[in-house]
mmCIF file of C-alpha atoms in Angstrom:
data_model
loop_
_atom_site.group_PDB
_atom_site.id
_atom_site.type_symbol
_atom_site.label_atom_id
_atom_site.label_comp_id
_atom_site.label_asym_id
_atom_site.label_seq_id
_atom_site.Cartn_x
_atom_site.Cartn_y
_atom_site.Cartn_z
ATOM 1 C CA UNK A 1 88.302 -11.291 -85.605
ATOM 2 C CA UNK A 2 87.798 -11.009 -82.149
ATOM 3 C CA UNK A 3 84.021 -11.314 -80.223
ATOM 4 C CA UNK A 4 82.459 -10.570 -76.253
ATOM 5 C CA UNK A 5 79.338 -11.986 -75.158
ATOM 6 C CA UNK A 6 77.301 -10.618 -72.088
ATOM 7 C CA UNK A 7 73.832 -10.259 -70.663
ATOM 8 C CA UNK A 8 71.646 -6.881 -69.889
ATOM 9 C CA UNK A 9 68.569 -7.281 -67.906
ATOM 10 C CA UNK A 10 66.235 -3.840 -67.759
ATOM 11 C CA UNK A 11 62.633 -3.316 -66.790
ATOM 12 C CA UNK A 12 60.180 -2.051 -69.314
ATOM 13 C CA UNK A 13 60.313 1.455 -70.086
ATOM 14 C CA UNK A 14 63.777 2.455 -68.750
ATOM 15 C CA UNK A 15 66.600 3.159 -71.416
ATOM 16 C CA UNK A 16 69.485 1.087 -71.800
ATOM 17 C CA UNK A 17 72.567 1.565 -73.604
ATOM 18 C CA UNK A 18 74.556 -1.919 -75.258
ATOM 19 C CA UNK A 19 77.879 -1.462 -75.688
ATOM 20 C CA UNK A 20 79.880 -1.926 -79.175
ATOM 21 C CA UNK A 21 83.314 -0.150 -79.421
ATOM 22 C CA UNK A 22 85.864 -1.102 -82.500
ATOM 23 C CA UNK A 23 89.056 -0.085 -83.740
ATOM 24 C CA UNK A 24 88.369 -0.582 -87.262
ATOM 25 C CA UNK A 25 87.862 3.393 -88.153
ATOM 26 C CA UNK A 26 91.323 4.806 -88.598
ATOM 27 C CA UNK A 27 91.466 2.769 -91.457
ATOM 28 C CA UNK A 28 89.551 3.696 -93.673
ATOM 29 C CA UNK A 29 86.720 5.946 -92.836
ATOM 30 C CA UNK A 30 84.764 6.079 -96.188
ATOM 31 C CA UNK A 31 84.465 1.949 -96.023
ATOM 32 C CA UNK A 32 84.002 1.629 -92.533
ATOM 33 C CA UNK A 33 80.103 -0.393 -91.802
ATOM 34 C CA UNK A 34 78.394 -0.656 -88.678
ATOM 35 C CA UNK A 35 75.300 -3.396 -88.489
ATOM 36 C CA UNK A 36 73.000 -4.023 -84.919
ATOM 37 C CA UNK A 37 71.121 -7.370 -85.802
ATOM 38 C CA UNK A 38 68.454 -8.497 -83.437
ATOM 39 C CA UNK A 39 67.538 -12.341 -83.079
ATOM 40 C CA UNK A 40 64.031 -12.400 -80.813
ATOM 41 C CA UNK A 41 62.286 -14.975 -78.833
ATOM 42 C CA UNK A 42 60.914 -15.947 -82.333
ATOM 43 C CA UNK A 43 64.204 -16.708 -84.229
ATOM 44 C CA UNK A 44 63.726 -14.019 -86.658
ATOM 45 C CA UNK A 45 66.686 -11.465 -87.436
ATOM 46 C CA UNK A 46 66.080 -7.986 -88.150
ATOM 47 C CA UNK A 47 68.243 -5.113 -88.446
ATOM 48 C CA UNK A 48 67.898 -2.745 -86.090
ATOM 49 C CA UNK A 49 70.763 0.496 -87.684
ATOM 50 C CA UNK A 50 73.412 0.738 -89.910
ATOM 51 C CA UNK A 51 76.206 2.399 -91.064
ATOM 52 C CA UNK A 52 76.756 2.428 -94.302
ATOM 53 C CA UNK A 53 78.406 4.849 -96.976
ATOM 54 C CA UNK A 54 78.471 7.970 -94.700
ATOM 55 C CA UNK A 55 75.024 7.455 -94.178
ATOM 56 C CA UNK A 56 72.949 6.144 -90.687
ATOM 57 C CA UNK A 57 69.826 4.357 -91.360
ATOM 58 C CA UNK A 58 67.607 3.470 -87.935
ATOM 59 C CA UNK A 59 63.772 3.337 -89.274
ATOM 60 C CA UNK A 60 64.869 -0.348 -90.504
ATOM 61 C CA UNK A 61 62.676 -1.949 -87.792
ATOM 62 C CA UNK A 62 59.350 -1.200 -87.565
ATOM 63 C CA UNK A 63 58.771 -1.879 -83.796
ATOM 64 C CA UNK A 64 62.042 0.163 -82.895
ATOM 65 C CA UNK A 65 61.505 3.013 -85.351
ATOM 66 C CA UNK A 66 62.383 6.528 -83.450
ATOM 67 C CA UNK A 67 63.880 4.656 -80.464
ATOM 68 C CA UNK A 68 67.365 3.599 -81.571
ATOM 69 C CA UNK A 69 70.379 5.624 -82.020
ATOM 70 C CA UNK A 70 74.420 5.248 -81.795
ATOM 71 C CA UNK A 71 75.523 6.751 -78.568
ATOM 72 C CA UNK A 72 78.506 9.078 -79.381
ATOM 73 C CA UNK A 73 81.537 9.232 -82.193
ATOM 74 C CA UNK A 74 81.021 5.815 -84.164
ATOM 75 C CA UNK A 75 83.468 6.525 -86.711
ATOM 76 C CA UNK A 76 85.838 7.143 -83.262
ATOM 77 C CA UNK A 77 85.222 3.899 -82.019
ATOM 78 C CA UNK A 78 82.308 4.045 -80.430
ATOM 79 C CA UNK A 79 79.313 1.861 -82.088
ATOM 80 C CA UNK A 80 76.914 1.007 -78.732
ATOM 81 C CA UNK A 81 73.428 1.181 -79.424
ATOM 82 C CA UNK A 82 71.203 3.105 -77.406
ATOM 83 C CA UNK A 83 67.668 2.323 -76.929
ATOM 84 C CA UNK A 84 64.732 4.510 -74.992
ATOM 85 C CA UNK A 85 61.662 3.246 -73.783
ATOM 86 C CA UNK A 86 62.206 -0.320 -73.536
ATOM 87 C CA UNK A 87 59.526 -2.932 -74.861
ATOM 88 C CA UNK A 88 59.091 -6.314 -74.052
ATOM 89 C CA UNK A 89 59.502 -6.906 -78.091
ATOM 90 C CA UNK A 90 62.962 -5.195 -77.655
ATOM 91 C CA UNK A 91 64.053 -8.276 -75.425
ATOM 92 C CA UNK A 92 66.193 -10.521 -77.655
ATOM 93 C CA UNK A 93 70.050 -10.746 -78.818
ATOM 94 C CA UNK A 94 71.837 -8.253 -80.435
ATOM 95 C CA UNK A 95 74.767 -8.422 -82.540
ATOM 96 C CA UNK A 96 76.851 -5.767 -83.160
ATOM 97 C CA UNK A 97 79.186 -6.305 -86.709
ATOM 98 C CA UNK A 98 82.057 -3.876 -87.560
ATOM 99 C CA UNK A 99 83.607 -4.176 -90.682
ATOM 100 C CA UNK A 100 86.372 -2.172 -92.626
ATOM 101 C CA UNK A 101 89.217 -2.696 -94.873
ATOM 102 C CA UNK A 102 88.251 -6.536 -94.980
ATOM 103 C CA UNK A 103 88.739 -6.722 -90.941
ATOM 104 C CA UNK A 104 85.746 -7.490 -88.503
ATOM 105 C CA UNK A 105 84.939 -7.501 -85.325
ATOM 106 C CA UNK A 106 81.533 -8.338 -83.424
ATOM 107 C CA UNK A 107 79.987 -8.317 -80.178
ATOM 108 C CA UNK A 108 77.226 -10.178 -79.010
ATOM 109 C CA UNK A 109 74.553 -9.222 -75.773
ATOM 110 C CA UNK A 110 71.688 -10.281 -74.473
ATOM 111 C CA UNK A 111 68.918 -8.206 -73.304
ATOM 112 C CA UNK A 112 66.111 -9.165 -70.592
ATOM 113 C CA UNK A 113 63.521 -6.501 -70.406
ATOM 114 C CA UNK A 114 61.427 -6.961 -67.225
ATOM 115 C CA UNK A 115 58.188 -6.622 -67.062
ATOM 116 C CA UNK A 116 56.494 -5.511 -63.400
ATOM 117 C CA UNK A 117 53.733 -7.855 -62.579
ATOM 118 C CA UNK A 118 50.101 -5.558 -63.524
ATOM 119 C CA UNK A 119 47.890 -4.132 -60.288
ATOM 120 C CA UNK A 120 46.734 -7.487 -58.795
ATOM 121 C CA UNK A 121 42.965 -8.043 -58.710
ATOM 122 C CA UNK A 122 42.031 -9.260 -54.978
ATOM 123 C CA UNK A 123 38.413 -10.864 -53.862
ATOM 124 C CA UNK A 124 36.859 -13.216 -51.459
ATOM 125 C CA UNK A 125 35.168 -16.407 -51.992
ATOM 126 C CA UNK A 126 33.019 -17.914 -49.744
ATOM 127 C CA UNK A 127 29.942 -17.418 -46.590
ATOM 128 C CA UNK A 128 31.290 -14.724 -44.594
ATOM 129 C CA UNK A 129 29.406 -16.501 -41.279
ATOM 130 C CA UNK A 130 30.875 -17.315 -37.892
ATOM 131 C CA UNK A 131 31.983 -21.648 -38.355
ATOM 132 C CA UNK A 132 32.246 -20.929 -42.194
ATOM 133 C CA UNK A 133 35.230 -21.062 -44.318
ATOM 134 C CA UNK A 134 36.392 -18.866 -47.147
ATOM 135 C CA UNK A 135 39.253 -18.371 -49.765
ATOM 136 C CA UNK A 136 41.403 -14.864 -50.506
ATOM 137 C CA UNK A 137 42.297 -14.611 -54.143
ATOM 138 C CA UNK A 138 44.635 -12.588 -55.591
ATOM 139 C CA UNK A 139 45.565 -12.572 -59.203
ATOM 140 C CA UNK A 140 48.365 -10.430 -61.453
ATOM 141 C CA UNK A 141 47.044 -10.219 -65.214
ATOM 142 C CA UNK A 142 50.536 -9.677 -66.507
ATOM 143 C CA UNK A 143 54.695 -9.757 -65.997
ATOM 144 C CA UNK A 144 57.570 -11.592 -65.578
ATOM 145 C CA UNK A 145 57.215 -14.874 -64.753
ATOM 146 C CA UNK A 146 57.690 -16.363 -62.045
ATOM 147 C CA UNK A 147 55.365 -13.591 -59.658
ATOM 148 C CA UNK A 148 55.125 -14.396 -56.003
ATOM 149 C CA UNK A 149 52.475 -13.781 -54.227
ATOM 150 C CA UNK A 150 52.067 -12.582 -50.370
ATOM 151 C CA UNK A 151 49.240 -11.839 -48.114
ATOM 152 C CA UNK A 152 49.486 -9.755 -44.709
ATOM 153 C CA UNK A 153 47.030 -8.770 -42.792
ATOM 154 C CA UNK A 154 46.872 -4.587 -42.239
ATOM 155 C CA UNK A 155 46.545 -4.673 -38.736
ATOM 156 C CA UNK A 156 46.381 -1.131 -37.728
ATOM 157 C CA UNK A 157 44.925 2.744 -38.840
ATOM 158 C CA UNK A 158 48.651 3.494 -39.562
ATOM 159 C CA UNK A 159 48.464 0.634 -42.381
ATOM 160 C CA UNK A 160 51.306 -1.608 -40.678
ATOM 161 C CA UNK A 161 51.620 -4.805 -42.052
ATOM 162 C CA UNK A 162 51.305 -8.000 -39.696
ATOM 163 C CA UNK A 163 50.747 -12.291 -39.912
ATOM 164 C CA UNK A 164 47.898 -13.932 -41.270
ATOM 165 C CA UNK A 165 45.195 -15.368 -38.768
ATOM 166 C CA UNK A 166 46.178 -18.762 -37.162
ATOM 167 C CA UNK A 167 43.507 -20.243 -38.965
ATOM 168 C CA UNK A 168 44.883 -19.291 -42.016
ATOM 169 C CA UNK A 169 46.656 -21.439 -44.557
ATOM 170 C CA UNK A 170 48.871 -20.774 -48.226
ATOM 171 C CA UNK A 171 47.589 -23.289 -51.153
ATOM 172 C CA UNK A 172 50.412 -24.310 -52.169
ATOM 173 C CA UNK A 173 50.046 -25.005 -55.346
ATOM 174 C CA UNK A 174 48.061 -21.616 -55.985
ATOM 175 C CA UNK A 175 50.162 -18.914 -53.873
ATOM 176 C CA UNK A 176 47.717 -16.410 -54.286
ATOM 177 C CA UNK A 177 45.205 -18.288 -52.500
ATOM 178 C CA UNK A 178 44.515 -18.468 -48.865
ATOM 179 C CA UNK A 179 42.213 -21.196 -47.054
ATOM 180 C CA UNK A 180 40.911 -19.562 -43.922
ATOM 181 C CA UNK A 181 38.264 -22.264 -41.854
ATOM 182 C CA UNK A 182 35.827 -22.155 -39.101
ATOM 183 C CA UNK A 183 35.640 -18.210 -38.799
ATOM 184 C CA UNK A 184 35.197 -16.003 -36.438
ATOM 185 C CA UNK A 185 35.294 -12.335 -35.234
ATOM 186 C CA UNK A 186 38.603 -12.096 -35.195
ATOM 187 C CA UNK A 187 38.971 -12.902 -39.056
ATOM 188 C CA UNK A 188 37.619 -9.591 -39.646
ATOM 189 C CA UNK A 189 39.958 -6.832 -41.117
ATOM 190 C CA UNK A 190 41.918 -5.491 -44.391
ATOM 191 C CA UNK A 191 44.048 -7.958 -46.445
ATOM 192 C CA UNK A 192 46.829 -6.910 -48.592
ATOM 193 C CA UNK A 193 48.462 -9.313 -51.460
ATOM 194 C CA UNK A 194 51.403 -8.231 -53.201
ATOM 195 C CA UNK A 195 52.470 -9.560 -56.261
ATOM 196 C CA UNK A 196 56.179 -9.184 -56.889
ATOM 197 C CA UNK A 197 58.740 -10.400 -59.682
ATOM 198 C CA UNK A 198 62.403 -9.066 -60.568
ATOM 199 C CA UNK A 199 61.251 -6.036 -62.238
ATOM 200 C CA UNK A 200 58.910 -4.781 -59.472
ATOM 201 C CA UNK A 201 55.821 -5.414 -57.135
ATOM 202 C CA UNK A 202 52.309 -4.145 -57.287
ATOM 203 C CA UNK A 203 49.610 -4.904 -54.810
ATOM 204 C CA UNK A 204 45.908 -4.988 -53.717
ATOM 205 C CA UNK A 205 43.560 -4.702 -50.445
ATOM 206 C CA UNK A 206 40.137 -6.345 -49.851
ATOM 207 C CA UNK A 207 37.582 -6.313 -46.635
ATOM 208 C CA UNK A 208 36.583 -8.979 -44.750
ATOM 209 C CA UNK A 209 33.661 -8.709 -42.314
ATOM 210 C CA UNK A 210 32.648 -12.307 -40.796
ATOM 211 C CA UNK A 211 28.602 -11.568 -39.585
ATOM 212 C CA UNK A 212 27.372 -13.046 -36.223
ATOM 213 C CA UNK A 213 24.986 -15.924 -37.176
ATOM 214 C CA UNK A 214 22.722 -14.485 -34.804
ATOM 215 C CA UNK A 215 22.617 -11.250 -36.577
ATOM 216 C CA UNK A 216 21.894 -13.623 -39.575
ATOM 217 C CA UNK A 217 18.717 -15.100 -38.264
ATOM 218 C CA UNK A 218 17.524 -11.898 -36.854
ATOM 219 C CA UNK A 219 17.898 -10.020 -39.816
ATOM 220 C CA UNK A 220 15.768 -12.677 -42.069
ATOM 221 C CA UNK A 221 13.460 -12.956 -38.878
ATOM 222 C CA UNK A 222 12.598 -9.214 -39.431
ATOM 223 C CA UNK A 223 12.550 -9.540 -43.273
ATOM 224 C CA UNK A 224 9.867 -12.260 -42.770
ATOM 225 C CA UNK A 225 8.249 -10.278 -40.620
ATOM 226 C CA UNK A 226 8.152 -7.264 -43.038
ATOM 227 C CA UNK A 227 6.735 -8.851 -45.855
ATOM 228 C CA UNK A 228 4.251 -11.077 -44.100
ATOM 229 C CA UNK A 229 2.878 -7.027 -42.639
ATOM 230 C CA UNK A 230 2.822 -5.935 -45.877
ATOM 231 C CA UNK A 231 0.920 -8.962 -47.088
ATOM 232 C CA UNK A 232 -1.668 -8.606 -44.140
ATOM 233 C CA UNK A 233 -2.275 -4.301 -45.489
ATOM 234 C CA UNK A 234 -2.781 -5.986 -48.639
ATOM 235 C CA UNK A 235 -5.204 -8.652 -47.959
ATOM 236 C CA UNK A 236 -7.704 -6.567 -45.493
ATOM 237 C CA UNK A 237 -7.658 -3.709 -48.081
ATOM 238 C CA UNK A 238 -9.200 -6.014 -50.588
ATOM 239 C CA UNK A 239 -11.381 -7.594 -48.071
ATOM 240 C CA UNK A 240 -12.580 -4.252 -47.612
ATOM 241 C CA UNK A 241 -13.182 -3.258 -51.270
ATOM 242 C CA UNK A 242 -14.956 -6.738 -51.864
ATOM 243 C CA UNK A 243 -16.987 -5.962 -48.883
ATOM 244 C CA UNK A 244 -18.285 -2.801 -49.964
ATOM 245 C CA UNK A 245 -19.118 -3.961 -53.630
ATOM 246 C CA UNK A 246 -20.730 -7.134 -51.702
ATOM 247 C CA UNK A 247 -22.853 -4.951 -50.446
ATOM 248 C CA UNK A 248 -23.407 -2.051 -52.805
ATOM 249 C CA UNK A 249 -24.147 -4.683 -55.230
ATOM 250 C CA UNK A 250 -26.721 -6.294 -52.621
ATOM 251 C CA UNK A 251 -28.418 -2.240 -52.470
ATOM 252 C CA UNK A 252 -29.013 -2.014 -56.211
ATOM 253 C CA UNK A 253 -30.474 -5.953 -56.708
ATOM 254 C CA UNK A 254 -33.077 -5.518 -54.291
ATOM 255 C CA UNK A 255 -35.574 -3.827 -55.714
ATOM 256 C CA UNK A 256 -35.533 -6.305 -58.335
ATOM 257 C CA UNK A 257 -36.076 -9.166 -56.321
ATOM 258 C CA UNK A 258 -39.640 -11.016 -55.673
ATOM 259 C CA UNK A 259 -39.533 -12.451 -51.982
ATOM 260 C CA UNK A 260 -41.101 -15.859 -52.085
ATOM 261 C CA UNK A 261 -42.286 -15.204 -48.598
ATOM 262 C CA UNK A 262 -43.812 -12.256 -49.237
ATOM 263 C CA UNK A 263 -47.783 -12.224 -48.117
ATOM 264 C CA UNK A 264 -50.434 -12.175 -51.183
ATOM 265 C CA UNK A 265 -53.087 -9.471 -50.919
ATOM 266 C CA UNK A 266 -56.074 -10.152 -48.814
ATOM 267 C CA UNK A 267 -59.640 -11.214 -50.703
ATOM 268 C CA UNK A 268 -62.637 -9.582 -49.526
ATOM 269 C CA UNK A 269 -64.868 -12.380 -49.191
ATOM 270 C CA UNK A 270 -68.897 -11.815 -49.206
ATOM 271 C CA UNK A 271 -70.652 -14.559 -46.548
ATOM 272 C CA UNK A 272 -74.417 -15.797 -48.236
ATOM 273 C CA UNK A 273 -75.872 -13.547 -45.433
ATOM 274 C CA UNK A 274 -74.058 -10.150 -45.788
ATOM 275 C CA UNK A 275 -75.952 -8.969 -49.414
ATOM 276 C CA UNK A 276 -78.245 -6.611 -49.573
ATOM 277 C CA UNK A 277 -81.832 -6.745 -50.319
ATOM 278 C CA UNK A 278 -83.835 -5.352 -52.722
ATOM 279 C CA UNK A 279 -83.294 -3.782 -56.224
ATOM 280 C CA UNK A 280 -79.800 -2.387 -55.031
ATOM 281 C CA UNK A 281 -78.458 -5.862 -53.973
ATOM 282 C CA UNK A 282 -79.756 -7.179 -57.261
ATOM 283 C CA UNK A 283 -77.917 -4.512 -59.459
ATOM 284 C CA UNK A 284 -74.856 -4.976 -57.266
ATOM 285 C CA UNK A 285 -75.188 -9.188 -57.352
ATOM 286 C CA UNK A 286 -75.064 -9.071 -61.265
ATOM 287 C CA UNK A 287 -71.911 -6.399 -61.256
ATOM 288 C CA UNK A 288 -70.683 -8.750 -59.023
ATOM 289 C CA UNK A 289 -71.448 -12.014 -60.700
ATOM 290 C CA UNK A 290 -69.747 -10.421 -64.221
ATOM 291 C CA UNK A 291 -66.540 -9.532 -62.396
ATOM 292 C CA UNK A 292 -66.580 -12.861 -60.554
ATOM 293 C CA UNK A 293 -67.237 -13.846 -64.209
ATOM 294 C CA UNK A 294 -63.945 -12.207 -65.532
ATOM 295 C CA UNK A 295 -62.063 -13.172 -62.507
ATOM 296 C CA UNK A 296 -63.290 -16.993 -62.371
ATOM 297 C CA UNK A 297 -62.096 -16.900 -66.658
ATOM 298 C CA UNK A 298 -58.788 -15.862 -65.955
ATOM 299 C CA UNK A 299 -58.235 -18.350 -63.102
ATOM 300 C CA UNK A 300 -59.560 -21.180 -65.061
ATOM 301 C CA UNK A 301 -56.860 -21.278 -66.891
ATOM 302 C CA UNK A 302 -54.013 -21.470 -64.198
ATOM 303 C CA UNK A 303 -56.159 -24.190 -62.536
ATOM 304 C CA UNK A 304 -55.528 -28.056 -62.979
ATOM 305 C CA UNK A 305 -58.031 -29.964 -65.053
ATOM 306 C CA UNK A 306 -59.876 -32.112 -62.540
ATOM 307 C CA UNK A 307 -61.713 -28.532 -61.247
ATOM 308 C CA UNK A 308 -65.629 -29.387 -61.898
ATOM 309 C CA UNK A 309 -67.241 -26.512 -63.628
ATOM 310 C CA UNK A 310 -70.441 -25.480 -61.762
ATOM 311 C CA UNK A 311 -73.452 -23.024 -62.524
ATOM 312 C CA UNK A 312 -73.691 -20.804 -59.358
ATOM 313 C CA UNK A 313 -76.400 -18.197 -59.267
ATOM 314 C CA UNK A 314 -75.242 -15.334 -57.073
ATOM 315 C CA UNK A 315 -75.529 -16.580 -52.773
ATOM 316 C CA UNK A 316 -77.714 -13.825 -51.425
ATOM 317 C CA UNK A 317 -79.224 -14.069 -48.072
ATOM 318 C CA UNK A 318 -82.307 -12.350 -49.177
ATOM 319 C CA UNK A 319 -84.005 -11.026 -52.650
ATOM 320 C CA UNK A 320 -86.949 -8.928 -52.891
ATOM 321 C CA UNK A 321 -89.005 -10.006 -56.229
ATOM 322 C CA UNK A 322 -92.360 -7.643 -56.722
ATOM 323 C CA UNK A 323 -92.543 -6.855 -53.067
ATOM 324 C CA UNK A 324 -91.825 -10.460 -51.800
ATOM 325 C CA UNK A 325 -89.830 -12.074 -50.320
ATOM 326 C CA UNK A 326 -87.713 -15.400 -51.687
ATOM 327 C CA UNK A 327 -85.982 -17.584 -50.043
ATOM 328 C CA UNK A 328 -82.428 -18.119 -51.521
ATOM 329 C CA UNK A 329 -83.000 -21.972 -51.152
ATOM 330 C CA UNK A 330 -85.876 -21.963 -53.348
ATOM 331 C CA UNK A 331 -84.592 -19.707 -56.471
ATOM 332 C CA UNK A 332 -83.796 -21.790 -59.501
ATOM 333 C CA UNK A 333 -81.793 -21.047 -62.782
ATOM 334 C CA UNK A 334 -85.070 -19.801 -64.710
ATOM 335 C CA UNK A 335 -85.759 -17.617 -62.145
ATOM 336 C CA UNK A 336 -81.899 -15.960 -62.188
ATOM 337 C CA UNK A 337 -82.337 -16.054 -65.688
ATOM 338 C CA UNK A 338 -84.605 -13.812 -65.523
ATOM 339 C CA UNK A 339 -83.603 -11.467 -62.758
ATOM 340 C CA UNK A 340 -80.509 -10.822 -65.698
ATOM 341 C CA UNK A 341 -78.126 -12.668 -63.710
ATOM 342 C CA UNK A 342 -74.920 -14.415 -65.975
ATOM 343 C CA UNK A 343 -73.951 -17.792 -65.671
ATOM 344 C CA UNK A 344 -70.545 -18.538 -64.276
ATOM 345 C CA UNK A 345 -68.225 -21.348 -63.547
ATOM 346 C CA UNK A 346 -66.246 -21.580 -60.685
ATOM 347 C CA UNK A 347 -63.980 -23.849 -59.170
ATOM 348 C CA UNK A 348 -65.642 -26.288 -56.750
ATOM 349 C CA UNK A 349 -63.758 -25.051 -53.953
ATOM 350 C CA UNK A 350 -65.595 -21.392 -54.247
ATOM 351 C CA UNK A 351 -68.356 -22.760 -53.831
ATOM 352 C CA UNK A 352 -69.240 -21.056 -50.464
ATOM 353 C CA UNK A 353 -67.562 -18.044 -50.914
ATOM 354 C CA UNK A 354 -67.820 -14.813 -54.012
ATOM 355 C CA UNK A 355 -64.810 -13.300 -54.634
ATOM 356 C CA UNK A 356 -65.624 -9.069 -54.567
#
């Protein structure tokens, strides 16, 4: 019984070869066995091939199924396992048992499989202001631990590398963080962080572009001043349209309105000594009298109650009865009466004049 122990470390997907070599097949050939165990991270065995029989059997393990083979002559002396395409699942230790004619012999290794840390994702936190401070992440998703982290600052076209900023400090704690404070314009340029482990390195680049605080204000000055123009368009193109309907609205109610100062139409008023005489001022006096008749009826009713009803014969200057003349002073009601003339009651303060 004799045994070897040593360690393989590999990054993920190269191919690596363990080694397993025996002197147990001279023997006898037809009972010769070959077994690869593999103990994982987990504890849990699993048999990777065998020999057994005359026959090879490597689809044993699921995970390694199509990726496992013996290298050369086994039944020579040669058992090492080869594997292609390394996984992080194929990491583990592997046992390799020979057997034949009740003799053994077994090898153990231990195999590492590397993984490279994934593309780093890089960003910027913080007011990108002259005086401000900001931070410069960088993260790897995935690999290896431990993964360092570095940042350099690209300081030319050509992509050369070169220091951080003065101003610029490593968190300790978080590597992949950078404290940069009280910024200025010379802050401004392309960072690179690289994320590195044993199996590899991948990195990232972000911008940085500190602003002048002047540029700041001016820029919100002339924002301001944008939207406080467009506001003014607005507000004297709706002045304008309530304007116009002001007015057009003003046009078409007009018509319709009564003006309280507007002037009443004129009466013609008849003085006692303007009549006629004769038998044409008496047909026109009782015309007269029944349309001041009509006229007096309607107003009586729009007049107030204390108005004293009076009997007034028709006011003419001069009346010819039968050829003679009679005085206006002297004509009583029996006299009207009989000229046909119609009684009527007017308002005591039309007294003196007759409405025509």
């Amino acid at each position: 019984m004799s045994g070897a122990q040593t360690e393989y470390k590999r990054v993920a997907e190269e191919n690596v070869t363990l080694p397993c070599h025996h002197r147990l097949g001279l023997l006898e050939p037809r009972s010769l066995d070959i077994e690869w165990l593999l103990d994982d991270s987990k504890a849990n065995q699993k048999v990777v091939i065998t020999y057994s029989g005359g026959n090879v059997y490597n689809d044993l393990n699921e995970e390694q199924k199509g990726r496992v083979s013996f290298t050369s002559n086994f039944l020579a002396g040669d058992a090492s396992l080869h594997i292609v395409s390394l996984q992080p699942s194929d990491a583990g230790q592997y046992t390799c048992k020979v057997k034949n004619a009740g003799q053994y012999e077994w090898y153990r290794i231990t195999l590492i499989v590397l993984e490279k840390p994934s593309k780093p994702k890089c960003w910027v936190e913080g007011e990108l202001f002259e005086g401000k401070e900001l931070s410069l992440q960088c993260n790897s998703a995935s690999g290896t631990a431990p993964i360092s982290y570095q940042w350099q600052r690209i300081s030319d076209k050509e992509g050369k590398l070169g220091h951080l900023p003065p101003t610029a400090r490593v968190n300790i704690s978080n590597p992949g963080q950078v404290l940069m404070k009280n910024l200025t314009q010379m802050v401004t340029g392309l960072y690179q962080c690289t994320a590195s482990n044993e199996a590899g390195q991948e990195n990232c680049v972000v911008q940085v572009t500190v602003q002048y605080a002047r540029s700041v204000g001016m820029v919100a000055g002339a924002v301001c001043g944008v939207v406080a123009g467009i506001s003014l368009v607005f507000l004297s193109v709706w002045l304008t349209i309530r304007r116009k309907e002001k007015k057009r609205y003003e046009e078409e109610e007009a018509p319709n309105e009564i003006r309280e100062d507007a002037e009443a139409p004129k009466a013609h008023l008849v003085k006692p000594g303007s009549s006629s005489s004769g038998s044409r001022s008496s047909r026109t006096g009782s015309s007269s009298t029944r349309s001041t008749a009509n006229s007096a009826s309607r107003s009586q009713r729009t007049l107030s109650t204390e108005a004293t009803p009076h009997i007034t014969p028709p006011q003419y200057s001069r009346v010819e009865t039968e050829g003679r003349e009679i005085d206006p002073k002297k004509v009583n009601h029996a006299t009207l009466m009989k000229m046909g003339a119609t009684p009527v009651m007017l308002p005591a303060q039309s007294r003196a004049f007759q409405t025509v």
